[in-house]
XYZ file of C-alpha atoms in Angstrom:
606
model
C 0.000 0.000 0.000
C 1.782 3.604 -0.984
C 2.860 5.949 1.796
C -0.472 8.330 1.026
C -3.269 5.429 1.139
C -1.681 4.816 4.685
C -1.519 8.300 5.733
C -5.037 8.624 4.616
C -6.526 5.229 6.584
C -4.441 6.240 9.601
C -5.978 10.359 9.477
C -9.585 8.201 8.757
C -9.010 6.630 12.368
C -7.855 10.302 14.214
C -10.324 12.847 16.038
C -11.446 14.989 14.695
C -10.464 14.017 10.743
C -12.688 11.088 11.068
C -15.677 13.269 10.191
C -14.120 14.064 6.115
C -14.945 12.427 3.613
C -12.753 9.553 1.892
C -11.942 12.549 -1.102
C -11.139 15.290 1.565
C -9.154 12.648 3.762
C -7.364 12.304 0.219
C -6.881 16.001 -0.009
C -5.442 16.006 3.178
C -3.124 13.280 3.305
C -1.723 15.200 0.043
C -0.944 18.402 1.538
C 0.650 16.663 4.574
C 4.105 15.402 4.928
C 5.333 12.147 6.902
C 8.071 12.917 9.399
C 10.489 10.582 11.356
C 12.571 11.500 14.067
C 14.854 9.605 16.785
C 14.992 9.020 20.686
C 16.646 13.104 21.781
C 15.166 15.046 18.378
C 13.591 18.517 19.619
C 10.494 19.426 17.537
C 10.450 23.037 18.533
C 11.771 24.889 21.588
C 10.738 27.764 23.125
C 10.750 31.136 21.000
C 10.555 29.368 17.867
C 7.872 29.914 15.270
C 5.012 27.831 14.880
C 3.899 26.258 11.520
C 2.477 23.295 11.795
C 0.449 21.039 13.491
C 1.912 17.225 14.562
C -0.092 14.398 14.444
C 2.157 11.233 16.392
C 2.186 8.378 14.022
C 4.096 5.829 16.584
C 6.635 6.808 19.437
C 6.388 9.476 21.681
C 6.812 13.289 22.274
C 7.307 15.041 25.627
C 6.063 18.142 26.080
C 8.025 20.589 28.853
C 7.119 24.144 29.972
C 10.115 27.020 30.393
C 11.068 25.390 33.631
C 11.584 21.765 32.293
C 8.593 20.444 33.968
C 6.797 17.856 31.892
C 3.943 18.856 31.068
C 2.387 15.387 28.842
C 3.670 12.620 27.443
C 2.134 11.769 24.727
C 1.572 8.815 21.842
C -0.004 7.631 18.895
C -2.895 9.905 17.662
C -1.990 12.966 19.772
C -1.341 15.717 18.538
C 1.187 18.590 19.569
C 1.791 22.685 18.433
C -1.611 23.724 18.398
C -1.678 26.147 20.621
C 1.130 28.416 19.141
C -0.598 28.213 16.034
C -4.114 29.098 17.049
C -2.682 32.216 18.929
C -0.277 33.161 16.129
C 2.603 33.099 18.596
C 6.070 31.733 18.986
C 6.015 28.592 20.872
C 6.116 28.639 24.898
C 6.635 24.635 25.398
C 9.239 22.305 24.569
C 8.518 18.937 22.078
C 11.308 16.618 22.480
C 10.958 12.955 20.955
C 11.159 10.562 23.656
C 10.896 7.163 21.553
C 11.569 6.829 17.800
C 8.508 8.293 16.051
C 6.643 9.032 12.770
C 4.419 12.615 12.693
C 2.166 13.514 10.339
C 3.159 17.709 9.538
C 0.182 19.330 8.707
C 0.779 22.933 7.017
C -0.726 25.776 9.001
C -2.732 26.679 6.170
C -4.282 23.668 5.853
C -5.686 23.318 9.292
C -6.618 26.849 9.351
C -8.688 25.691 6.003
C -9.962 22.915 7.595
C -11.067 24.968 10.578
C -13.272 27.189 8.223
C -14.840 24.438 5.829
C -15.616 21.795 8.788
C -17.295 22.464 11.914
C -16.160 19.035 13.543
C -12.836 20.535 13.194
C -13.551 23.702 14.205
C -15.354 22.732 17.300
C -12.404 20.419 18.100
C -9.596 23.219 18.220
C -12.005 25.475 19.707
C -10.474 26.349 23.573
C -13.288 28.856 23.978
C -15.912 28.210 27.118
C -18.675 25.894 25.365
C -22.210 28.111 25.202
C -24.427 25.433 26.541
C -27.771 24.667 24.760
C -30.853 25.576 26.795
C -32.828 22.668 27.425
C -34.576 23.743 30.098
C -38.163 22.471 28.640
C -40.109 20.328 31.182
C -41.994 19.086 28.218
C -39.585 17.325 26.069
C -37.859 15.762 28.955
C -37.010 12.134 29.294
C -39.040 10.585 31.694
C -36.147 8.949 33.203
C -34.602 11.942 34.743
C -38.689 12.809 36.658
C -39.611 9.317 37.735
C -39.663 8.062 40.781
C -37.305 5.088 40.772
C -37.784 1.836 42.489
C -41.320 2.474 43.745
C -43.215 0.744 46.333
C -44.824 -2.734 44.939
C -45.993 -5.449 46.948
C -47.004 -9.402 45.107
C -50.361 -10.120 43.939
C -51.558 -12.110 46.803
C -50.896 -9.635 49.525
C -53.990 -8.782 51.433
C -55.546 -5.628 50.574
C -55.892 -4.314 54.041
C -51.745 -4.584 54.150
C -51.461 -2.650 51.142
C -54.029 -0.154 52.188
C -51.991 0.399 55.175
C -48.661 0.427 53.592
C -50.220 3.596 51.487
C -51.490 5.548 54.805
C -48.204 4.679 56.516
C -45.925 5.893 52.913
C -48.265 8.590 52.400
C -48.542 7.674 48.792
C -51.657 6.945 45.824
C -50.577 4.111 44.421
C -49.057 0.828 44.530
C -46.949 -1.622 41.886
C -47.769 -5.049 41.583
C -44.898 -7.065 40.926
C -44.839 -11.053 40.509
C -40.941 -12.309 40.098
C -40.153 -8.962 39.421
C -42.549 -9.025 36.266
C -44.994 -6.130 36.439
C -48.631 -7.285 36.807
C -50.161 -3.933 37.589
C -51.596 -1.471 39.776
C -53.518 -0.250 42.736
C -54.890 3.675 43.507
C -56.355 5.691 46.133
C -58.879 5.481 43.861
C -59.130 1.886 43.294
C -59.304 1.162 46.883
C -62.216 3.954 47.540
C -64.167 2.649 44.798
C -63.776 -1.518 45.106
C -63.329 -1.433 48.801
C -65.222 1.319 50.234
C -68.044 1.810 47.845
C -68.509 -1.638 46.204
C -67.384 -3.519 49.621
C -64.209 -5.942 48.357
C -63.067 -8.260 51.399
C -59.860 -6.487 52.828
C -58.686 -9.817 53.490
C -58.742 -10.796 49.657
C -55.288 -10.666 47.543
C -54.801 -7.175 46.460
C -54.549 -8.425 42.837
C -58.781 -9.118 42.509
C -58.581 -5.099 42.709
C -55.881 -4.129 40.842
C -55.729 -2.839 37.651
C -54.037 -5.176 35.697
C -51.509 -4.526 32.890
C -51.988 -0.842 32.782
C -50.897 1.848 30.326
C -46.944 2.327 30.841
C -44.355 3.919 29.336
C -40.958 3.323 28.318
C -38.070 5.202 30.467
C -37.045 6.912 26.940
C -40.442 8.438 26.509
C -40.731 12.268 26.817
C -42.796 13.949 29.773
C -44.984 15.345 26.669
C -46.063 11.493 26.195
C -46.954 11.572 30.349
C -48.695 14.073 30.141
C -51.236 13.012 26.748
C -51.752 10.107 28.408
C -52.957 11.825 31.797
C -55.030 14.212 30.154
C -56.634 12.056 27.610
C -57.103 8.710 29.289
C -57.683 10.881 32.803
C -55.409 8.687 35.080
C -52.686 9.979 37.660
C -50.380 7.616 37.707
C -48.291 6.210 34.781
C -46.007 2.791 35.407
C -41.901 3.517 33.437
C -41.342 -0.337 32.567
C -38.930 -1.547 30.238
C -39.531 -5.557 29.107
C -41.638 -6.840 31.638
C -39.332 -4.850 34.373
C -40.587 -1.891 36.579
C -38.356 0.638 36.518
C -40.368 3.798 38.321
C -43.265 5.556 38.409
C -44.029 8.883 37.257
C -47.869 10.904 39.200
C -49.249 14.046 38.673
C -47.417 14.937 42.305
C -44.027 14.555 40.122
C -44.854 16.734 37.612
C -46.179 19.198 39.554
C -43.063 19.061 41.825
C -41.561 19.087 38.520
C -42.739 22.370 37.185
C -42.614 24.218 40.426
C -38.826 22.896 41.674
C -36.297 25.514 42.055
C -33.618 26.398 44.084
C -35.778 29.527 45.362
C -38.823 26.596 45.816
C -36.383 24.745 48.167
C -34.943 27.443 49.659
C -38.400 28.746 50.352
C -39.554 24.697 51.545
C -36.388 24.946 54.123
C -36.845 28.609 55.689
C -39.715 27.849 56.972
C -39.155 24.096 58.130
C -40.228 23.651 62.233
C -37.121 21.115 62.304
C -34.498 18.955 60.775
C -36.568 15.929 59.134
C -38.761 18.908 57.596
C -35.928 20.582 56.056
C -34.240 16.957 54.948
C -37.416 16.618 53.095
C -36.619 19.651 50.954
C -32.520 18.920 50.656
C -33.583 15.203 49.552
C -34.527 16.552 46.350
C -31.332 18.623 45.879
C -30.233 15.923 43.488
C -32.967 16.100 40.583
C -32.629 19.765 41.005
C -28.838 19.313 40.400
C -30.088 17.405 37.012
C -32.541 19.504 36.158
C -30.254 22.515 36.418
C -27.365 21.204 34.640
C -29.654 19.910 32.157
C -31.035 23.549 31.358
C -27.455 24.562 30.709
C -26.768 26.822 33.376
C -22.727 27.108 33.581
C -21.265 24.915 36.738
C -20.606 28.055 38.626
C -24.341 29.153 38.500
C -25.073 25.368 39.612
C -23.229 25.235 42.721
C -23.921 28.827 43.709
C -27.842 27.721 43.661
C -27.529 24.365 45.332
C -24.721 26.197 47.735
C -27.364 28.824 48.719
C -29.838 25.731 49.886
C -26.978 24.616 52.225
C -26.347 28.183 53.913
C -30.669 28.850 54.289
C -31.007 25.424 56.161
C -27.491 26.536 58.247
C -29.482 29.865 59.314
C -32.487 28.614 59.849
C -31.009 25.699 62.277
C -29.065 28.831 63.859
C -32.763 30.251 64.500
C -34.478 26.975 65.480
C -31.057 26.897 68.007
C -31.559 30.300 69.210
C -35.309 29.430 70.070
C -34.555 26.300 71.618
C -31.430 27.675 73.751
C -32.115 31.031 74.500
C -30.761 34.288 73.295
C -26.932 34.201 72.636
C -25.141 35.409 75.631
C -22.846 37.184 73.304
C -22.766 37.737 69.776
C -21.257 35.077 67.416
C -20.921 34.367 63.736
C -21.202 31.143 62.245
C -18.823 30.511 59.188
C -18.503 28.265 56.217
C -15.531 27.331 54.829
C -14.610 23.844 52.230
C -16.892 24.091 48.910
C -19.947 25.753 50.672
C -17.194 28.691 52.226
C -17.050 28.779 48.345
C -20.108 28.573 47.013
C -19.103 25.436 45.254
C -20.985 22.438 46.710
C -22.046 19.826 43.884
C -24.165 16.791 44.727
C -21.556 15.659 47.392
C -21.559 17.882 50.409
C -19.922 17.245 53.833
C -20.064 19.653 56.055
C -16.823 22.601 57.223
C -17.914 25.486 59.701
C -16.720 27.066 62.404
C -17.492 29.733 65.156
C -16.537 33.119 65.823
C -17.444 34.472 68.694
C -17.367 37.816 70.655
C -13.708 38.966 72.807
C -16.618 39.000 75.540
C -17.616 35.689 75.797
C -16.901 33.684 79.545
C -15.853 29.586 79.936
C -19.480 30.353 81.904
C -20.934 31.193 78.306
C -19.368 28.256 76.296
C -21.610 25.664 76.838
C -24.318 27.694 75.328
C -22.020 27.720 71.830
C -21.863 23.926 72.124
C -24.582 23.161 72.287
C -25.661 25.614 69.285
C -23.022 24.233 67.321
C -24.052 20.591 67.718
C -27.442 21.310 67.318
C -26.488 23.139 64.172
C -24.233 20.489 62.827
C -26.335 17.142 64.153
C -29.639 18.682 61.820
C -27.346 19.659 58.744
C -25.984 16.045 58.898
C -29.784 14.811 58.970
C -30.232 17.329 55.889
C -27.382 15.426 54.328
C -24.405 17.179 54.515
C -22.598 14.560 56.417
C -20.282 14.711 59.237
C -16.351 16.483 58.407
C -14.628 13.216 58.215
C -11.165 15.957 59.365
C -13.761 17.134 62.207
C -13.212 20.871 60.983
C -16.757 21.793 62.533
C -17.766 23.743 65.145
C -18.634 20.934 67.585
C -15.089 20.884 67.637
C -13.737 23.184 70.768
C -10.647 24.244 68.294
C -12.737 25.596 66.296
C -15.206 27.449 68.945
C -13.487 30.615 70.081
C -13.096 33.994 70.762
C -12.284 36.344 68.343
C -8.938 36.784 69.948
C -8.278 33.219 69.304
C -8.806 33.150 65.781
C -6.113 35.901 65.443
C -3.719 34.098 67.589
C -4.398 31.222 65.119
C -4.021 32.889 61.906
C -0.551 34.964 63.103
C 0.488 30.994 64.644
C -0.114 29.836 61.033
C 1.749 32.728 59.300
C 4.744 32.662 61.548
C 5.592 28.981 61.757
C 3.917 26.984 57.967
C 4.538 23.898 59.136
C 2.470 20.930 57.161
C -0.176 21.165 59.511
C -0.560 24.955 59.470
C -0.566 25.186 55.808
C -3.142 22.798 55.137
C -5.381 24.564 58.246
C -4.708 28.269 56.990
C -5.379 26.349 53.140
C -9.162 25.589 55.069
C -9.726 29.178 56.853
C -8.651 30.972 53.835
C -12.119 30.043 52.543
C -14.350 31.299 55.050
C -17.330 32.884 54.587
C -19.243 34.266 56.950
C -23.187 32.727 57.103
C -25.039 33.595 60.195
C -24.364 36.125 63.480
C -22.668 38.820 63.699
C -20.467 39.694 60.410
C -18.400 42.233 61.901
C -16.592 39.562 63.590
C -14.401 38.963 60.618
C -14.559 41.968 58.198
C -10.932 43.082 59.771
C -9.843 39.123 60.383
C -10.089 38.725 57.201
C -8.301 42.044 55.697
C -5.640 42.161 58.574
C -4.739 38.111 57.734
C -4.508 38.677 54.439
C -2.354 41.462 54.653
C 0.300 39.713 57.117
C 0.026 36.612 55.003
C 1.089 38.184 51.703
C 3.809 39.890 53.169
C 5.797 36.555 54.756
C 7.656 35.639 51.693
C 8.398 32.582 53.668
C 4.673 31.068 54.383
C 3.809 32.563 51.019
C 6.379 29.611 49.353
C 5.065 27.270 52.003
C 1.177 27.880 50.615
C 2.424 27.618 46.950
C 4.471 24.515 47.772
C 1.139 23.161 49.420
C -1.338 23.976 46.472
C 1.270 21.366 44.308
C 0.769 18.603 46.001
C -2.520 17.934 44.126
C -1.626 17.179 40.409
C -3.626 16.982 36.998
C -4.371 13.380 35.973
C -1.893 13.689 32.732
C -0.358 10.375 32.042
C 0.314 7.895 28.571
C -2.750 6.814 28.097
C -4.717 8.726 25.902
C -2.754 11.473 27.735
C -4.920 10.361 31.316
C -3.447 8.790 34.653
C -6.412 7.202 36.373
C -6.346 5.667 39.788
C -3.958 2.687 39.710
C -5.766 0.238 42.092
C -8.383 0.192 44.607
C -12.223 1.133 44.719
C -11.714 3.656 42.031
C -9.411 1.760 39.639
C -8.958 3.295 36.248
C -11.255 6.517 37.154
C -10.382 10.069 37.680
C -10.622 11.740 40.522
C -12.333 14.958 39.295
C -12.166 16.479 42.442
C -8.677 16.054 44.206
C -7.547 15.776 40.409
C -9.408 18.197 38.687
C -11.079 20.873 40.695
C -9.046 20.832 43.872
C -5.610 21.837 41.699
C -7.929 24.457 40.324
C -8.681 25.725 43.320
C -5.479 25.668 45.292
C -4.122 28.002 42.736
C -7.064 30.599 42.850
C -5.927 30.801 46.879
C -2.433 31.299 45.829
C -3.812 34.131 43.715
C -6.171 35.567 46.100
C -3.044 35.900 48.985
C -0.857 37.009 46.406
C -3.015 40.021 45.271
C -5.024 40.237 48.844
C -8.351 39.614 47.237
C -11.254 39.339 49.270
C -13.069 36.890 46.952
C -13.565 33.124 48.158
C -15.178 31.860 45.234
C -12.972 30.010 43.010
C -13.929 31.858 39.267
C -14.160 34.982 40.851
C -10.964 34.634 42.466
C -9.433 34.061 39.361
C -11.423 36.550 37.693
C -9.987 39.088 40.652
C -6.537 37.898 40.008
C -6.991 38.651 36.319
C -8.197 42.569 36.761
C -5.939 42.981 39.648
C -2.919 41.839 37.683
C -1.606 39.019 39.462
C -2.633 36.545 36.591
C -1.847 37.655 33.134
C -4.779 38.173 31.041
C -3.499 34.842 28.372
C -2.956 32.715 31.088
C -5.763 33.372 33.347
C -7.894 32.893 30.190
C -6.623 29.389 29.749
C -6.895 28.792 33.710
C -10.740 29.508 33.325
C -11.571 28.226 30.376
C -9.722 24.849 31.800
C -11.662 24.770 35.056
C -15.194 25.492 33.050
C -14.278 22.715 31.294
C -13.297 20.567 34.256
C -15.968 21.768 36.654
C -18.779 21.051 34.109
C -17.140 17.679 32.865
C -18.207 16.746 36.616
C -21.318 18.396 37.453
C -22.533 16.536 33.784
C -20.921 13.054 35.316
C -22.978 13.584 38.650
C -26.049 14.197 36.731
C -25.555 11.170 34.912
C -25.003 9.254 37.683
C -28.332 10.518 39.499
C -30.279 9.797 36.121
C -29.192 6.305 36.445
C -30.143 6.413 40.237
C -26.786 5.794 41.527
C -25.402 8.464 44.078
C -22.969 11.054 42.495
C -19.425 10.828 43.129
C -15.948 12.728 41.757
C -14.914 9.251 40.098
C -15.201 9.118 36.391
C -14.327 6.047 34.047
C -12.499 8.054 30.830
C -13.764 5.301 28.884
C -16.696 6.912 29.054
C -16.150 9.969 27.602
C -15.948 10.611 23.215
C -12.061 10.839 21.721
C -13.030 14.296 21.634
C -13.907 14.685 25.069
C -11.073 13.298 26.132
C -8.192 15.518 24.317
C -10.458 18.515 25.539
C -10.141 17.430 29.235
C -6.609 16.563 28.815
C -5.864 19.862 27.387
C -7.382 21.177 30.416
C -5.100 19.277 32.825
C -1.894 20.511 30.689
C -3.163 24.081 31.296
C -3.269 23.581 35.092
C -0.183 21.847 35.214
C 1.334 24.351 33.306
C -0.397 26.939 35.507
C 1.130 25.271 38.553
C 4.617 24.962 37.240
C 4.782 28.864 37.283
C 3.794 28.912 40.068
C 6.121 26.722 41.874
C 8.564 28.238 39.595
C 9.375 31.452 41.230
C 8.763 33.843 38.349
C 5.485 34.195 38.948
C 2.245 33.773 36.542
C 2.768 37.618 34.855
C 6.006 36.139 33.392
């Protein structure tokens, strides 16, 4: 086979070529040239002008930043030099050939052409934050993502009075009859009031003489629109989701009603005005399908946590109230703070719980009882409200983290002073508070005065930036991704300590280095950005690479809920499209990049 009819199957079998055309794949394989180079061959260096895009044949290519930190490794179908040749810049990375390999050079001119006559193409070289499609229509969404999974069902020769009181004890309409996990059919309020009540069925008799048996159902792919014809034309409440002869969930008018009026402000609402904790859990519980239906609409990640964050900090105040009514009056004045992803506003669909108390120069050992027992009733109803227990005990049941204003201080300047391991990772936690019920005064000039100090000790400030390294982008040989090596999680990422946390170790950096007030993770970088302590081009890449992170795992944990298992940070890359992929490794590069001048010493304007 000639040189050009390989080129051309091997470009068929590549991202994002595989969308040409056998003649354009032709045309392309003609304007490209085959390259080999040995083990020690530099590509391009730093400062040197970009013209082409690599494609790796076989063998490998290490890419390096200005420090010599590696950056990627890559092989076979990856491709290198982009990014000089996008931003019409010299190069700013290193390619040196690490194992005997063949490229594919492809002429800047003709992947600029390609980028203008393909939209595959274009989309895939595209670095831009993705303008998510708005599918926030109740109407044309699967029922799968508004069912109720695994619902109640009982066998067909359970008594009718059991089921009957199985519905008054559930407080729910209906019940699913299931026979060796087959569906059989059904049983309503409304079936029991009319064959029981009014036409006098034995209560003793099996519950299937009154059911109604194989009743209209609908697949779990079926749209809400199809739920809601069926209601309104066959006038029935309750609609079985069965796939094969398997019950899968159940979808009632109660849903969609939920449905339509669920909202973070709905929620919010549900939880102000709970009487106690199991109220307010019932509101948090559905925190999850309003995760899905809010990622689903296309609201950017930061928008999503910020709604589902501001859920977390009502129920916090209101338990501070309920507290307050159940205690007493305060004896002095406190203030409750947040710190971990709530202190940031970034809680996803797993939340533990990291707060702390502040209180008053004025406070007696007489008054500290009072504050523990707030605090525990505080954190005991959060934890029923789901935000579990801080495995690292960083709560305010915790006596450390109880005390006087004057305390605090004496713990930040402790921290400053002597960064040992222990202090750095505490003052990593406390630079993220964020003040959520009490008295706010209590930390307007902690907060300014600590920040000052910090940023002025050269020597804590290379302590912190040694400490925000420690968690490193996934980049490995394998499609460019290291995944967990063994264990629970074995080949998965860990998009949080892996992908988010790296993220937003740096924006802390950022935010001592410039003495921002901002806790937030994008608007600490957006801070850093206008105040100069993160170049515009590289700040731009930082956020565009944590959008992309941050919604790759907001979209994982609404996949996960869809499929009704509970959302984690662990995602299988097997999962994700070729294109997906390169786009999330490009991410990582960026942060690793982003770290490596930091850890550098020249800073990130350099």
């Amino acid at each position: 086979m000639p040189i050009s009819a390989h080129l051309t199957q091997f470009l068929a079998s590549v991202h994002p070529y595989d969308s040409l055309t056998d003649a354009e794949l032709i045309a392309l394989a003609n304007r490209c040239e085959v390259q080999s180079n040995v083990t020690g061959d530099r590509i391009f260096g730093i400062g040197d002008t970009a013209d082409s895009l690599y494609i790796i044949a076989d063998g490998a290519i290490e890419i390096t930043d200005d420090t010599d930190v590696q950056l990627s490794l890559l092989g076979p179908r990856n491709s290198f030099g982009e990014r000089a040749l996008l931003r019409d810049e010299t190069a700013t990375r290193t390619a040196t050939v690490t194992e005997n390999c063949t490229l594919i050079v492809m002429p800047a001119a003709t992947l600029f052409d390609l980028i203008k006559t393909h939209p595959p193409v274009a989309k895939f070289f595209d670095r831009r934050r993705p303008q998510r499609e708005d599918r926030n229509d109740l109407a044309t969404m699967a029922v799968d993502q508004l069912m109720t999974r695994n619902p109640i069902s009982c066998s067909p020769d359970t008594p009718i009075r059991t089921v009957a009181g199985q519905m008054h004890e559930r407080r729910i309409s209906s019940i699913c009859i299931t026979d060796a996990d087959a569906f059989e059919g059904i049983v309503t309020l409304r079936d029991m009031n009319s064959r029981v009540v009014v036409q006098g069925a034995d209560p003793l008799a099996p519950v299937s003489s009154i059911m109604t048996p194989s009743p209209l159902s609908l697949s779990p792919k079926a749209l809400v629109t199809d739920v809601l014809h069926l209601m309104v034309e066959r006038g029935i409440g309750h609609i079985p989701i069965v796939e094969g002869q398997t019950l899968l969930g159940i979808v009632t008018q109660t849903d969609l009603t939920r449905a339509q009026a669920m909202s973070s402000a709905d929620l919010v609402g549900r939880v102000a005005k709970a009487q106690d904790a199991t109220e307010m859990a019932r509101a948090t519980s559905e925190i999850p399908q309003l995760l899905v239906q809010l990622v689903d609409a296309g609201n950017r990640h930061e928008v999503v946590t910020r709604l589902i964050t501001d859920i977390a900090d009502t129920a916090t105040r209101r338990l501070l109230a309920l507290a307050e009514a159940a205690l007493g009056a305060p004896p002095v004045p406190y203030l409750w703070l947040a710190c971990g992803s709530q202190g940031r506003q970034e809680q996803t669909g797993v939340s533990d719980q990291d707060n702390c108390l502040i209180l008053s120069d004025d406070v007696t050992e007489a008054d500290m009882p009072y504050f523990a027992q707030l605090a525990k009733f505080v954190s005991d109803g959060l934890d029923v409200c789901g935000y579990f227990y801080c495995p690292g005990d960083m709560m305010a049941t915790n006596p450390r983290w109880c005390q006087p204003l004057k305390v605090w201080r004496g713990y930040f300047e402790g921290w400053i002073a002597k960064p040992d391991p222990e202090a750095q990772m505490l003052a990593s936690v406390m630079f993220d508070l964020r003040p959520i019920g009490g008295d706010d005064s209590l930390f307007v000039n902690l907060q300014t005065q600590t920040l000052k100090r910090a940023s002025k000790n050269s020597i804590f400030t290379a302590h912190m930036i040694s400490n925000s390294l420690k968690h490193q982008p996934p980049i490995g040989l394998l499609r460019g991704l290291a995944t967990i090596r063994s264990g629970e999680h074995r080949n998965q990422l860990d998009l949080k300590h892996n992908g988010v946390v790296p993220v937003v170790d740096l924006g802390r950096i950022y935010t001592l280095q410039g003495q921002l007030k901002s806790v937030n993770t994008r608007a600490r970088l957006e801070a850093a950005i206008a105040a100069r302590v993160l170049s515009g081009t590289g700040g731009a890449d930082l956020l565009a690479a944590y959008d992309l992170i941050a919604t790759t795992r907001l979209d994982h944990q609404s996949q996960q809920i869809k499929a009704g298992v509970k959302p984690t940070n662990y995602l299988d890359p097997s999962n994700l499209s070729d294109f997906e992929r390169s786009h999330l490794r490009d991410a990582f590069v960026v942060v690793k990049t982003m770290q490596s001048a930091a850890g550098s010493g020249k800073g990130v304007l350099g």
